[in-house]
mmCIF file of C-alpha atoms in Angstrom:
data_model
loop_
_atom_site.group_PDB
_atom_site.id
_atom_site.type_symbol
_atom_site.label_atom_id
_atom_site.label_comp_id
_atom_site.label_asym_id
_atom_site.label_seq_id
_atom_site.Cartn_x
_atom_site.Cartn_y
_atom_site.Cartn_z
ATOM 1 C CA MET A 6 114.870 22.027 64.590
ATOM 2 C CA GLY A 7 111.730 23.941 63.678
ATOM 3 C CA VAL A 8 113.726 26.272 61.414
ATOM 4 C CA LEU A 9 115.350 23.337 59.624
ATOM 5 C CA MET A 10 111.984 21.696 58.992
ATOM 6 C CA SER A 11 110.571 24.965 57.654
ATOM 7 C CA LYS A 12 113.473 25.286 55.224
ATOM 8 C CA LYS A 13 113.062 21.686 54.120
ATOM 9 C CA GLN A 14 109.336 22.154 53.576
ATOM 10 C CA GLN A 15 110.041 25.301 51.555
ATOM 11 C CA VAL A 16 112.517 23.499 49.312
ATOM 12 C CA GLU A 17 110.128 20.557 48.844
ATOM 13 C CA ARG A 18 107.317 22.937 47.932
ATOM 14 C CA VAL A 19 109.503 24.680 45.323
ATOM 15 C CA GLN A 20 110.621 21.335 43.889
ATOM 16 C CA LYS A 21 107.008 20.124 43.627
ATOM 17 C CA CYS A 22 105.984 23.338 41.877
ATOM 18 C CA ASN A 23 108.847 22.945 39.422
ATOM 19 C CA ALA A 24 107.848 19.352 38.770
ATOM 20 C CA VAL A 25 104.273 20.438 37.975
ATOM 21 C CA VAL A 26 105.475 23.233 35.671
ATOM 22 C CA SER A 27 107.891 20.875 33.900
ATOM 23 C CA ALA A 28 105.151 18.300 33.401
ATOM 24 C CA PHE A 29 102.833 20.970 32.025
ATOM 25 C CA GLN A 30 105.496 22.234 29.600
ATOM 26 C CA ALA A 31 106.269 18.680 28.533
ATOM 27 C CA GLY A 32 102.574 18.113 27.845
ATOM 28 C CA ILE A 33 102.428 21.182 25.619
ATOM 29 C CA LYS A 34 105.508 20.046 23.700
ATOM 30 C CA ASP A 35 103.992 16.599 23.160
ATOM 31 C CA ARG A 36 100.756 17.891 21.574
ATOM 32 C CA PRO A 37 102.042 18.436 18.015
ATOM 33 C CA ALA A 38 103.686 15.016 18.172
ATOM 34 C CA ALA A 39 100.292 13.354 17.609
ATOM 35 C CA ALA A 40 100.725 13.616 13.849
ATOM 36 C CA LYS A 41 104.019 11.687 13.880
ATOM 37 C CA PRO A 42 102.469 8.155 13.907
ATOM 38 C CA ALA A 43 100.520 9.038 10.781
ATOM 39 C CA GLU A 44 103.743 10.154 9.105
ATOM 40 C CA ARG A 45 105.472 6.904 10.066
ATOM 41 C CA GLU A 46 102.537 4.887 8.640
ATOM 42 C CA ALA A 47 102.819 6.859 5.430
ATOM 43 C CA GLU A 48 106.511 6.011 5.188
ATOM 44 C CA ASP A 49 105.709 2.302 5.680
ATOM 45 C CA GLY A 50 103.111 2.430 2.923
ATOM 46 C CA GLU A 51 100.093 1.988 5.215
ATOM 47 C CA GLY A 52 98.581 5.392 4.542
ATOM 48 C CA PRO A 53 98.786 8.492 2.368
ATOM 49 C CA LYS A 54 102.063 10.380 2.659
ATOM 50 C CA ALA A 55 101.620 13.940 3.921
ATOM 51 C CA ALA A 56 103.890 16.590 2.429
ATOM 52 C CA PRO A 57 105.707 18.782 4.966
ATOM 53 C CA SER A 58 104.777 22.458 5.074
ATOM 54 C CA PRO A 59 107.471 24.672 3.536
ATOM 55 C CA GLU A 60 106.460 27.639 5.723
ATOM 56 C CA GLU A 61 107.446 25.862 8.939
ATOM 57 C CA PRO A 62 110.612 23.848 8.410
ATOM 58 C CA ASN A 63 111.755 21.705 11.317
ATOM 59 C CA ALA A 64 115.505 22.009 11.962
ATOM 60 C CA GLU A 65 115.652 18.726 13.877
ATOM 61 C CA GLU A 66 113.632 16.550 11.473
ATOM 62 C CA ALA A 67 115.347 17.678 8.269
ATOM 63 C CA PRO A 68 118.547 15.674 8.855
ATOM 64 C CA ARG A 69 116.477 12.596 9.809
ATOM 65 C CA GLU A 70 114.484 12.709 6.579
ATOM 66 C CA GLU A 71 117.700 12.923 4.564
ATOM 67 C CA ALA A 72 119.162 9.996 6.522
ATOM 68 C CA HIS A 73 116.055 7.880 5.819
ATOM 69 C CA GLY A 74 116.640 8.302 2.088
ATOM 70 C CA GLY A 75 113.484 10.200 1.164
ATOM 71 C CA ALA A 76 112.697 11.164 -2.401
ATOM 72 C CA GLY A 77 115.267 13.655 -3.690
ATOM 73 C CA PRO A 78 114.294 17.094 -5.033
ATOM 74 C CA SER A 79 114.617 18.068 -8.661
ATOM 75 C CA THR A 80 117.757 19.691 -10.099
ATOM 76 C CA SER A 81 116.255 23.195 -9.963
ATOM 77 C CA GLN A 82 115.216 22.677 -6.360
ATOM 78 C CA GLN A 83 118.716 21.491 -5.476
ATOM 79 C CA SER A 84 120.309 24.607 -6.967
ATOM 80 C CA SER A 85 117.951 26.994 -5.145
ATOM 81 C CA ALA A 86 118.142 25.198 -1.789
ATOM 82 C CA PRO A 87 121.608 26.521 -0.757
ATOM 83 C CA SER A 88 120.615 30.118 -1.455
ATOM 84 C CA ARG A 89 117.400 29.738 0.559
ATOM 85 C CA ASP A 90 119.295 28.106 3.418
ATOM 86 C CA GLU A 91 121.934 30.842 3.431
ATOM 87 C CA CYS A 92 119.251 33.538 3.409
ATOM 88 C CA LYS A 93 117.473 31.824 6.303
ATOM 89 C CA VAL A 94 120.687 31.554 8.335
ATOM 90 C CA ASN A 95 121.427 35.257 7.810
ATOM 91 C CA GLN A 96 117.892 36.231 8.818
ATOM 92 C CA GLU A 97 118.156 34.136 11.970
ATOM 93 C CA ALA A 98 121.518 35.731 12.787
ATOM 94 C CA TRP A 99 120.092 39.256 12.430
ATOM 95 C CA SER A 100 117.124 38.232 14.568
ATOM 96 C CA ARG A 101 119.393 36.919 17.332
ATOM 97 C CA LEU A 102 121.468 40.105 17.153
ATOM 98 C CA ARG A 103 118.343 42.259 17.492
ATOM 99 C CA ASP A 104 117.096 40.214 20.458
ATOM 100 C CA GLY A 105 120.470 40.086 22.161
ATOM 101 C CA LYS A 106 121.041 36.366 21.661
ATOM 102 C CA GLY A 107 124.634 35.927 20.573
ATOM 103 C CA VAL A 108 124.306 32.155 20.222
ATOM 104 C CA GLU A 109 125.214 29.952 17.304
ATOM 105 C CA PRO A 110 122.271 27.976 15.848
ATOM 106 C CA GLU A 111 123.859 24.583 16.407
ATOM 107 C CA ASP A 112 124.214 25.337 20.118
ATOM 108 C CA LEU A 113 120.438 25.548 20.480
ATOM 109 C CA ASP A 114 119.490 22.712 18.152
ATOM 110 C CA LYS A 115 119.191 20.070 20.876
ATOM 111 C CA SER A 116 115.944 18.479 21.946
ATOM 112 C CA HIS A 117 117.020 17.998 25.572
ATOM 113 C CA GLN A 118 117.945 21.626 26.200
ATOM 114 C CA LEU A 119 116.061 23.977 28.482
ATOM 115 C CA THR A 120 114.236 26.920 26.921
ATOM 116 C CA PRO A 121 116.547 29.970 26.707
ATOM 117 C CA PRO A 122 115.210 33.090 28.449
ATOM 118 C CA ALA A 123 113.642 35.894 26.440
ATOM 119 C CA PHE A 124 115.778 39.033 26.716
ATOM 120 C CA VAL A 125 113.992 42.376 26.987
ATOM 121 C CA ARG A 126 116.026 45.423 26.036
ATOM 122 C CA PRO A 127 116.033 48.284 28.558
ATOM 123 C CA LYS A 128 114.257 51.592 28.104
ATOM 124 C CA ARG A 129 115.618 55.005 29.008
ATOM 125 C CA GLU A 130 113.827 56.654 31.918
ATOM 126 C CA SER A 131 113.033 60.359 32.110
ATOM 127 C CA ASN A 132 115.484 60.829 35.003
ATOM 128 C CA ASP A 133 118.237 58.763 33.371
ATOM 129 C CA ASP A 134 120.620 61.699 33.020
ATOM 130 C CA GLN A 135 120.062 63.084 36.520
ATOM 131 C CA PRO A 136 122.838 62.712 39.148
ATOM 132 C CA VAL A 137 122.743 59.529 41.227
ATOM 133 C CA GLU A 138 123.280 59.747 44.976
ATOM 134 C CA VAL A 139 125.499 56.868 46.101
ATOM 135 C CA ASP A 140 126.611 56.981 49.728
ATOM 136 C CA LEU A 141 130.343 56.468 50.205
ATOM 137 C CA GLU A 142 130.251 55.229 53.803
ATOM 138 C CA GLU A 143 127.286 52.854 53.615
ATOM 139 C CA LYS A 144 128.137 49.546 51.940
ATOM 140 C CA GLU A 145 125.296 47.760 50.199
ATOM 141 C CA GLN A 146 126.658 44.173 50.380
ATOM 142 C CA PRO A 147 123.813 42.509 48.433
ATOM 143 C CA PRO A 148 123.436 38.785 49.220
ATOM 144 C CA ASN A 149 123.403 36.274 46.387
ATOM 145 C CA GLU A 150 120.145 34.557 45.556
ATOM 146 C CA GLU A 151 119.589 31.161 47.167
ATOM 147 C CA MET A 152 118.069 29.365 44.181
ATOM 148 C CA CYS A 153 119.356 28.728 40.672
ATOM 149 C CA ASP A 154 118.153 31.394 38.243
ATOM 150 C CA VAL A 155 117.304 28.711 35.672
ATOM 151 C CA CYS A 156 115.603 25.875 37.548
ATOM 152 C CA GLU A 157 114.814 27.758 40.792
ATOM 153 C CA VAL A 158 116.015 24.869 42.958
ATOM 154 C CA TRP A 159 118.241 25.274 46.037
ATOM 155 C CA THR A 160 121.229 22.914 46.248
ATOM 156 C CA ALA A 161 123.671 24.822 48.510
ATOM 157 C CA ASP A 162 127.336 24.477 47.464
ATOM 158 C CA ASP A 163 126.575 23.380 43.888
ATOM 159 C CA LEU A 164 125.567 26.932 42.897
ATOM 160 C CA TYR A 165 127.941 29.286 41.063
ATOM 161 C CA PRO A 166 127.473 33.040 41.705
ATOM 162 C CA CYS A 167 127.866 35.878 39.226
ATOM 163 C CA ARG A 168 130.437 38.500 40.224
ATOM 164 C CA THR A 169 128.325 41.323 38.750
ATOM 165 C CA CYS A 170 124.730 40.580 39.790
ATOM 166 C CA THR A 171 123.190 38.410 42.534
ATOM 167 C CA ARG A 172 122.137 35.498 40.304
ATOM 168 C CA VAL A 173 123.437 31.983 40.949
ATOM 169 C CA PHE A 174 123.428 28.988 38.601
ATOM 170 C CA HIS A 175 123.916 25.240 38.401
ATOM 171 C CA ASP A 176 126.601 24.271 35.921
ATOM 172 C CA GLY A 177 124.255 21.580 34.598
ATOM 173 C CA CYS A 178 121.495 24.138 33.938
ATOM 174 C CA LEU A 179 123.882 26.387 32.003
ATOM 175 C CA ARG A 180 125.042 23.392 29.993
ATOM 176 C CA GLU A 181 121.447 22.492 29.143
ATOM 177 C CA LEU A 182 120.714 26.068 28.069
ATOM 178 C CA GLY A 183 123.528 25.803 25.535
ATOM 179 C CA TYR A 184 124.981 29.226 26.307
ATOM 180 C CA LEU A 185 128.308 27.938 27.611
ATOM 181 C CA ARG A 186 130.611 25.507 25.842
ATOM 182 C CA ALA A 187 132.734 22.984 27.705
ATOM 183 C CA GLU A 188 135.751 25.283 28.099
ATOM 184 C CA ALA A 189 133.572 28.167 29.302
ATOM 185 C CA LEU A 190 131.854 25.899 31.836
ATOM 186 C CA GLN A 191 135.216 24.781 33.179
ATOM 187 C CA GLU A 192 136.350 28.396 33.447
ATOM 188 C CA MET A 193 133.197 29.165 35.432
ATOM 189 C CA ARG A 194 133.872 26.277 37.834
ATOM 190 C CA ASP A 195 137.460 27.441 38.287
ATOM 191 C CA THR A 196 136.800 31.159 38.832
ATOM 192 C CA ALA A 197 133.240 31.665 40.155
ATOM 193 C CA HIS A 198 134.256 31.101 43.796
ATOM 194 C CA THR A 199 137.586 32.961 43.542
ATOM 195 C CA VAL A 200 138.513 36.630 43.903
ATOM 196 C CA THR A 201 138.485 36.985 40.110
ATOM 197 C CA GLY A 202 134.885 35.833 39.813
ATOM 198 C CA TRP A 203 132.758 35.027 36.775
ATOM 199 C CA SER A 204 130.028 36.961 34.933
ATOM 200 C CA CYS A 205 126.782 35.211 34.015
ATOM 201 C CA TYR A 206 125.455 35.300 30.453
ATOM 202 C CA TYR A 207 123.251 38.309 31.297
ATOM 203 C CA CYS A 208 126.121 40.458 32.586
ATOM 204 C CA ASP A 209 128.758 39.126 30.179
ATOM 205 C CA ASN A 210 126.780 40.317 27.144
ATOM 206 C CA LEU A 211 127.294 44.100 27.046
ATOM 207 C CA ASN A 212 125.063 44.327 23.992
ATOM 208 C CA LEU A 213 122.032 43.707 26.227
ATOM 209 C CA LEU A 214 122.572 47.163 27.774
ATOM 210 C CA LEU A 215 121.539 48.884 24.520
ATOM 211 C CA THR A 216 117.994 50.101 24.021
ATOM 212 C CA GLU A 217 115.960 49.223 20.940
ATOM 213 C CA GLU A 218 116.850 52.560 19.340
ATOM 214 C CA GLU A 219 120.563 52.208 20.065
ATOM 215 C CA MET A 220 120.555 48.647 18.760
ATOM 216 C CA TYR A 221 118.779 49.721 15.579
ATOM 217 C CA SER A 222 121.463 52.342 14.964
ATOM 218 C CA LEU A 223 124.221 49.757 15.452
ATOM 219 C CA MET A 224 122.525 47.187 13.212
ATOM 220 C CA GLU A 225 122.100 49.743 10.434
ATOM 221 C CA THR A 226 125.818 50.487 10.589
ATOM 222 C CA PHE A 227 126.606 46.773 10.386
ATOM 223 C CA LYS A 228 124.325 46.318 7.401
ATOM 224 C CA GLN A 229 125.786 49.284 5.529
ATOM 225 C CA CYS A 230 129.306 47.976 6.165
ATOM 226 C CA LYS A 231 128.229 44.449 5.131
ATOM 227 C CA ILE A 232 129.176 43.001 8.534
ATOM 228 C CA ILE A 233 127.700 39.519 8.917
ATOM 229 C CA PRO A 234 126.500 38.768 12.458
ATOM 230 C CA GLU A 235 128.129 35.881 14.350
ATOM 231 C CA SER A 236 131.137 35.856 12.018
ATOM 232 C CA CYS A 237 134.781 36.447 12.927
ATOM 233 C CA LEU A 238 136.606 39.503 11.559
ATOM 234 C CA VAL A 239 140.159 39.596 10.224
ATOM 235 C CA SER A 240 142.273 42.746 10.272
ATOM 236 C CA ASP A 241 141.406 43.766 6.690
ATOM 237 C CA GLU A 242 137.686 43.581 7.463
ATOM 238 C CA LEU A 243 138.112 45.740 10.572
ATOM 239 C CA LEU A 244 140.075 48.299 8.535
ATOM 240 C CA GLN A 245 137.376 48.339 5.871
ATOM 241 C CA TYR A 246 134.722 48.800 8.573
ATOM 242 C CA ARG A 247 136.616 51.722 10.124
ATOM 243 C CA HIS A 248 137.188 53.337 6.714
ATOM 244 C CA PHE A 249 133.467 53.194 5.995
ATOM 245 C CA ALA A 250 132.590 54.608 9.427
ATOM 246 C CA SER A 251 135.046 57.463 8.925
ATOM 247 C CA LYS A 252 133.524 58.229 5.524
ATOM 248 C CA GLN A 253 130.029 58.251 6.995
ATOM 249 C CA GLN A 254 130.824 60.368 10.069
ATOM 250 C CA PHE A 255 133.612 62.686 8.903
ATOM 251 C CA ASP A 256 133.464 62.366 5.099
ATOM 252 C CA LYS A 257 137.154 61.456 4.881
ATOM 253 C CA ASP A 258 139.379 58.386 4.807
ATOM 254 C CA LEU A 259 141.500 57.226 7.697
ATOM 255 C CA THR A 260 145.035 58.574 7.896
ATOM 256 C CA ASP A 261 148.037 56.256 8.117
ATOM 257 C CA GLU A 262 148.257 56.974 11.841
ATOM 258 C CA GLN A 263 144.590 56.116 12.321
ATOM 259 C CA GLU A 264 145.064 52.860 10.412
ATOM 260 C CA GLU A 265 147.845 51.945 12.822
ATOM 261 C CA GLU A 266 145.475 52.651 15.686
ATOM 262 C CA VAL A 267 142.885 50.341 14.126
ATOM 263 C CA LEU A 268 145.485 47.578 13.922
ATOM 264 C CA ALA A 269 146.267 48.232 17.590
ATOM 265 C CA GLN A 270 142.560 47.820 18.304
ATOM 266 C CA PHE A 271 142.631 44.525 16.457
ATOM 267 C CA ALA A 272 145.570 43.327 18.579
ATOM 268 C CA ALA A 273 143.732 44.287 21.777
ATOM 269 C CA LEU A 274 140.625 42.378 20.678
ATOM 270 C CA ASP A 275 142.741 39.363 19.678
ATOM 271 C CA PRO A 276 144.892 38.778 22.787
ATOM 272 C CA GLU A 277 145.481 35.113 21.926
ATOM 273 C CA LYS A 278 146.875 35.993 18.464
ATOM 274 C CA LYS A 279 144.390 33.849 16.559
ATOM 275 C CA GLY A 280 144.472 36.173 13.552
ATOM 276 C CA HIS A 281 140.794 37.090 13.872
ATOM 277 C CA ILE A 282 138.395 38.805 16.277
ATOM 278 C CA GLU A 283 135.585 36.794 17.804
ATOM 279 C CA TRP A 284 132.126 38.125 17.009
ATOM 280 C CA SER A 285 131.208 38.617 20.668
ATOM 281 C CA ASP A 286 134.336 40.713 21.344
ATOM 282 C CA PHE A 287 133.674 42.909 18.303
ATOM 283 C CA LEU A 288 130.023 43.309 19.293
ATOM 284 C CA TYR A 289 130.895 44.246 22.893
ATOM 285 C CA HIS A 290 133.454 46.788 21.698
ATOM 286 C CA GLU A 291 130.942 48.427 19.359
ATOM 287 C CA SER A 292 128.239 48.331 22.049
ATOM 288 C CA LEU A 293 130.516 50.224 24.441
ATOM 289 C CA ALA A 294 131.188 52.786 21.707
ATOM 290 C CA VAL A 295 127.409 53.292 21.352
ATOM 291 C CA LEU A 296 127.029 53.700 25.127
ATOM 292 C CA ARG A 297 129.759 56.324 25.213
ATOM 293 C CA LYS A 298 128.204 58.140 22.280
ATOM 294 C CA PHE A 299 124.586 58.285 23.452
ATOM 295 C CA ARG A 300 124.745 58.022 27.259
ATOM 296 C CA THR A 301 125.824 60.592 29.827
ATOM 297 C CA GLU A 302 128.090 59.694 32.742
ATOM 298 C CA ASN A 303 125.117 59.825 35.113
ATOM 299 C CA SER A 304 123.243 57.385 32.894
ATOM 300 C CA LEU A 305 126.229 55.023 32.917
ATOM 301 C CA VAL A 306 126.362 55.131 36.725
ATOM 302 C CA ARG A 307 122.779 53.845 36.766
ATOM 303 C CA LEU A 308 123.957 50.734 34.898
ATOM 304 C CA LEU A 309 126.218 49.695 37.788
ATOM 305 C CA THR A 310 125.017 46.899 40.066
ATOM 306 C CA ALA A 311 125.218 46.943 43.862
ATOM 307 C CA LYS A 312 128.250 44.623 43.748
ATOM 308 C CA GLU A 313 130.062 46.927 41.347
ATOM 309 C CA ARG A 314 129.288 49.984 43.460
ATOM 310 C CA ASP A 315 130.617 48.192 46.543
ATOM 311 C CA LYS A 316 133.887 47.315 44.797
ATOM 312 C CA ALA A 317 134.275 50.877 43.523
ATOM 313 C CA ARG A 318 133.596 52.127 47.059
ATOM 314 C CA SER A 319 136.326 49.866 48.468
ATOM 315 C CA VAL A 320 138.837 51.114 45.893
ATOM 316 C CA PHE A 321 138.073 54.768 46.588
ATOM 317 C CA LEU A 322 138.320 54.342 50.376
ATOM 318 C CA ALA A 323 141.638 52.527 49.950
ATOM 319 C CA LEU A 324 143.045 55.414 47.906
ATOM 320 C CA ASN A 325 141.602 58.079 50.214
ATOM 321 C CA ARG A 326 144.395 57.694 52.734
ATOM 322 C CA ASP A 327 143.998 61.086 54.396
ATOM 323 C CA LYS A 328 140.221 60.556 54.806
ATOM 324 C CA ASP A 329 139.317 63.938 53.286
ATOM 325 C CA GLY A 330 136.851 62.446 50.782
ATOM 326 C CA THR A 331 138.989 63.151 47.696
ATOM 327 C CA ILE A 332 141.695 61.437 45.654
ATOM 328 C CA THR A 333 143.889 62.745 42.834
ATOM 329 C CA ARG A 334 143.070 62.356 39.152
ATOM 330 C CA ALA A 335 146.160 60.195 38.747
ATOM 331 C CA GLU A 336 144.856 57.825 41.439
ATOM 332 C CA CYS A 337 141.457 57.864 39.744
ATOM 333 C CA ARG A 338 142.972 56.689 36.433
ATOM 334 C CA GLN A 339 145.061 54.119 38.272
ATOM 335 C CA ALA A 340 141.890 52.686 39.840
ATOM 336 C CA GLN A 341 140.126 52.572 36.483
ATOM 337 C CA THR A 342 142.804 50.293 35.045
ATOM 338 C CA SER A 343 142.510 47.999 38.067
ATOM 339 C CA TRP A 344 139.189 46.616 36.856
ATOM 340 C CA PHE A 345 140.929 44.788 34.031
ATOM 341 C CA HIS A 346 142.884 42.339 36.186
ATOM 342 C CA LYS A 347 141.446 39.502 34.085
ATOM 343 C CA LEU A 348 143.714 40.429 31.152
ATOM 344 C CA ASN A 349 146.691 38.715 32.709
ATOM 345 C CA LYS A 350 146.338 35.205 34.089
ATOM 346 C CA ASP A 351 149.473 35.744 36.173
ATOM 347 C CA SER A 352 148.152 38.995 37.648
ATOM 348 C CA GLN A 353 147.947 37.629 41.176
ATOM 349 C CA SER A 354 151.736 37.271 41.241
ATOM 350 C CA CYS A 355 152.510 40.886 40.359
ATOM 351 C CA ASN A 356 152.824 43.893 42.642
ATOM 352 C CA VAL A 357 149.970 46.378 42.801
ATOM 353 C CA SER A 358 149.715 49.696 44.541
ATOM 354 C CA ILE A 359 146.002 49.298 45.278
ATOM 355 C CA PRO A 360 145.601 47.074 48.362
ATOM 356 C CA HIS A 361 145.158 43.507 47.118
ATOM 357 C CA ARG A 362 143.132 42.548 50.167
ATOM 358 C CA LEU A 363 140.413 45.007 49.160
ATOM 359 C CA MET A 364 140.348 44.640 45.416
ATOM 360 C CA GLY A 365 141.711 41.289 44.420
ATOM 361 C CA PHE A 366 142.296 43.143 41.163
ATOM 362 C CA CYS A 367 145.521 43.960 39.388
ATOM 363 C CA SER A 368 146.375 46.861 37.131
ATOM 364 C CA PRO A 369 147.395 45.708 33.633
ATOM 365 C CA MET A 370 149.869 48.566 33.510
ATOM 366 C CA ASN A 371 151.695 47.129 36.509
ATOM 367 C CA CYS A 372 151.534 43.622 35.036
ATOM 368 C CA GLY A 373 153.536 44.558 31.954
ATOM 369 C CA ILE A 374 150.617 44.893 29.550
ATOM 370 C CA SER A 375 151.492 47.683 27.132
ATOM 371 C CA HIS A 376 149.115 50.330 25.920
ATOM 372 C CA VAL A 377 147.285 49.151 22.823
ATOM 373 C CA GLY A 378 146.037 52.335 21.208
ATOM 374 C CA PRO A 379 142.653 54.050 21.271
ATOM 375 C CA MET A 380 139.703 51.690 21.358
ATOM 376 C CA CYS A 381 137.006 54.291 20.842
ATOM 377 C CA GLU A 382 136.873 57.566 18.934
ATOM 378 C CA SER A 383 135.147 59.316 21.866
ATOM 379 C CA SER A 384 137.565 57.978 24.474
ATOM 380 C CA PRO A 385 138.929 60.679 26.797
ATOM 381 C CA ALA A 386 142.288 58.957 26.392
ATOM 382 C CA SER A 387 142.257 59.108 22.581
ATOM 383 C CA SER A 388 144.565 62.124 22.587
ATOM 384 C CA GLY A 389 148.275 61.330 22.600
ATOM 385 C CA SER A 390 149.254 64.393 24.649
ATOM 386 C CA GLU A 391 150.608 63.783 28.136
ATOM 387 C CA ARG A 392 148.721 65.151 31.086
ATOM 388 C CA SER A 393 150.422 67.777 33.152
ATOM 389 C CA LYS A 394 151.302 67.289 36.783
ATOM 390 C CA THR A 395 148.719 69.901 37.640
ATOM 391 C CA ASP A 396 146.005 67.766 36.092
ATOM 392 C CA ASP A 397 147.295 64.661 37.870
ATOM 393 C CA ASN A 398 147.053 66.371 41.232
ATOM 394 C CA ARG A 399 143.554 67.764 40.725
ATOM 395 C CA PRO A 400 141.162 66.399 43.383
ATOM 396 C CA ALA A 401 138.345 64.018 42.494
ATOM 397 C CA THR A 402 135.420 63.440 44.823
ATOM 398 C CA TRP A 403 133.592 60.128 45.274
ATOM 399 C CA ALA A 404 130.872 61.310 42.869
ATOM 400 C CA ASP A 405 133.486 62.326 40.272
ATOM 401 C CA PHE A 406 135.287 59.007 40.641
ATOM 402 C CA LEU A 407 132.096 56.978 40.181
ATOM 403 C CA ARG A 408 130.961 58.948 37.106
ATOM 404 C CA GLU A 409 134.336 58.723 35.371
ATOM 405 C CA SER A 410 134.874 55.062 36.271
ATOM 406 C CA ALA A 411 131.408 53.751 35.323
ATOM 407 C CA ILE A 412 132.225 53.009 31.671
ATOM 408 C CA TYR A 413 135.400 51.106 32.654
ATOM 409 C CA ILE A 414 133.574 49.103 35.311
ATOM 410 C CA VAL A 415 130.931 48.102 32.763
ATOM 411 C CA ALA A 416 133.601 47.309 30.150
ATOM 412 C CA ALA A 417 135.258 44.874 32.588
ATOM 413 C CA ARG A 418 132.166 42.668 32.885
ATOM 414 C CA PRO A 419 132.838 40.177 30.045
ATOM 415 C CA ASN A 420 134.772 37.020 30.871
ATOM 416 C CA SER A 421 136.759 37.346 27.646
ATOM 417 C CA SER A 422 140.420 38.345 27.934
ATOM 418 C CA ALA A 423 140.012 40.803 25.053
ATOM 419 C CA MET A 424 140.246 44.530 25.822
ATOM 420 C CA HIS A 425 136.976 46.132 24.731
ATOM 421 C CA ILE A 426 137.918 49.690 25.661
ATOM 422 C CA ARG A 427 141.087 51.735 25.803
ATOM 423 C CA LEU A 428 142.548 52.186 29.257
ATOM 424 C CA PRO A 429 143.158 55.736 30.523
ATOM 425 C CA VAL A 430 146.777 56.918 30.411
#
């Protein structure tokens, strides 16, 4: 009974602290509202009417002023307003891209929403490229956090865990943040407590893995290719982007065969055949290409979470049937494809050679998903030549397996069904 009371007191203490913090934040938000009565008096003719400051436009009050039928601007002001608004929207989009916030403006323009977290891009450490010692026999089994990452309140079964990290969330808190739409929230409720799992908005966004320098390089490429952030891309735009990149890197145009590969990339990033690529899928694909270009395999291993290392450990031990600490290269590639079970919604009904009880994952190759062409210029699978049987039978240790699989494990984090990287063949 004493333990139960201690837990209850702890929860009450956390809830009281949150109430105090919320009240304090609400008080800060209410301070600038003191000038609003004066503005209302001015509208009613009881006082002088104050002109709004052009340097600090308010996105929420602008529609209200138009609805109240305020004095209209002159003809010249009307003609210049759309261009200023478009410029502002583009600047905000570039700012969100730089800060790692892939969120549409209208999703955050709600007065009742919680404050979105401030993302801090990682920095490369001096030992980033050094080998990482990960014990094969000792499982880490990290426990999930007990309190919601947003509101820091414990409510037991109402929390939804992330499959990649140890964070847990209330569905209501995620809805208030504005990061998940209704269909995404329902998907989270359906999958978070299943074998498939669900990635939180931190882990789902692969672009947050890039450093400031890597992000600057990617943004410069986007600007030169006239890619507009947060916009969908059709096949012609992707071809134009690839042609420009080829000109910049190799000083030559794409061949007909390479153009076909680009169209295969488009098909892989548009699994639902919408006719366009979502911005987030394109951004994640390009972010993975940057990681493969600038990071070593050891550096990529350091990106893996304890949960991901545990799952990789289970796969390796399942394939290491003779207990000699090695598997074949063919088995290594087979395991790498197993991370992308989320591509096929019917994957649980298909047969897999990796024990289902350990992985809960299904290989897309075994599910009838055809190869879609190279997804990255630097991909080890970009060559069309078939591997020899000698190469297939070469042994791979646990350290080899983890280094070669790291990029595929990271690429499988997003909840999207799009394929952001080419699978090994």
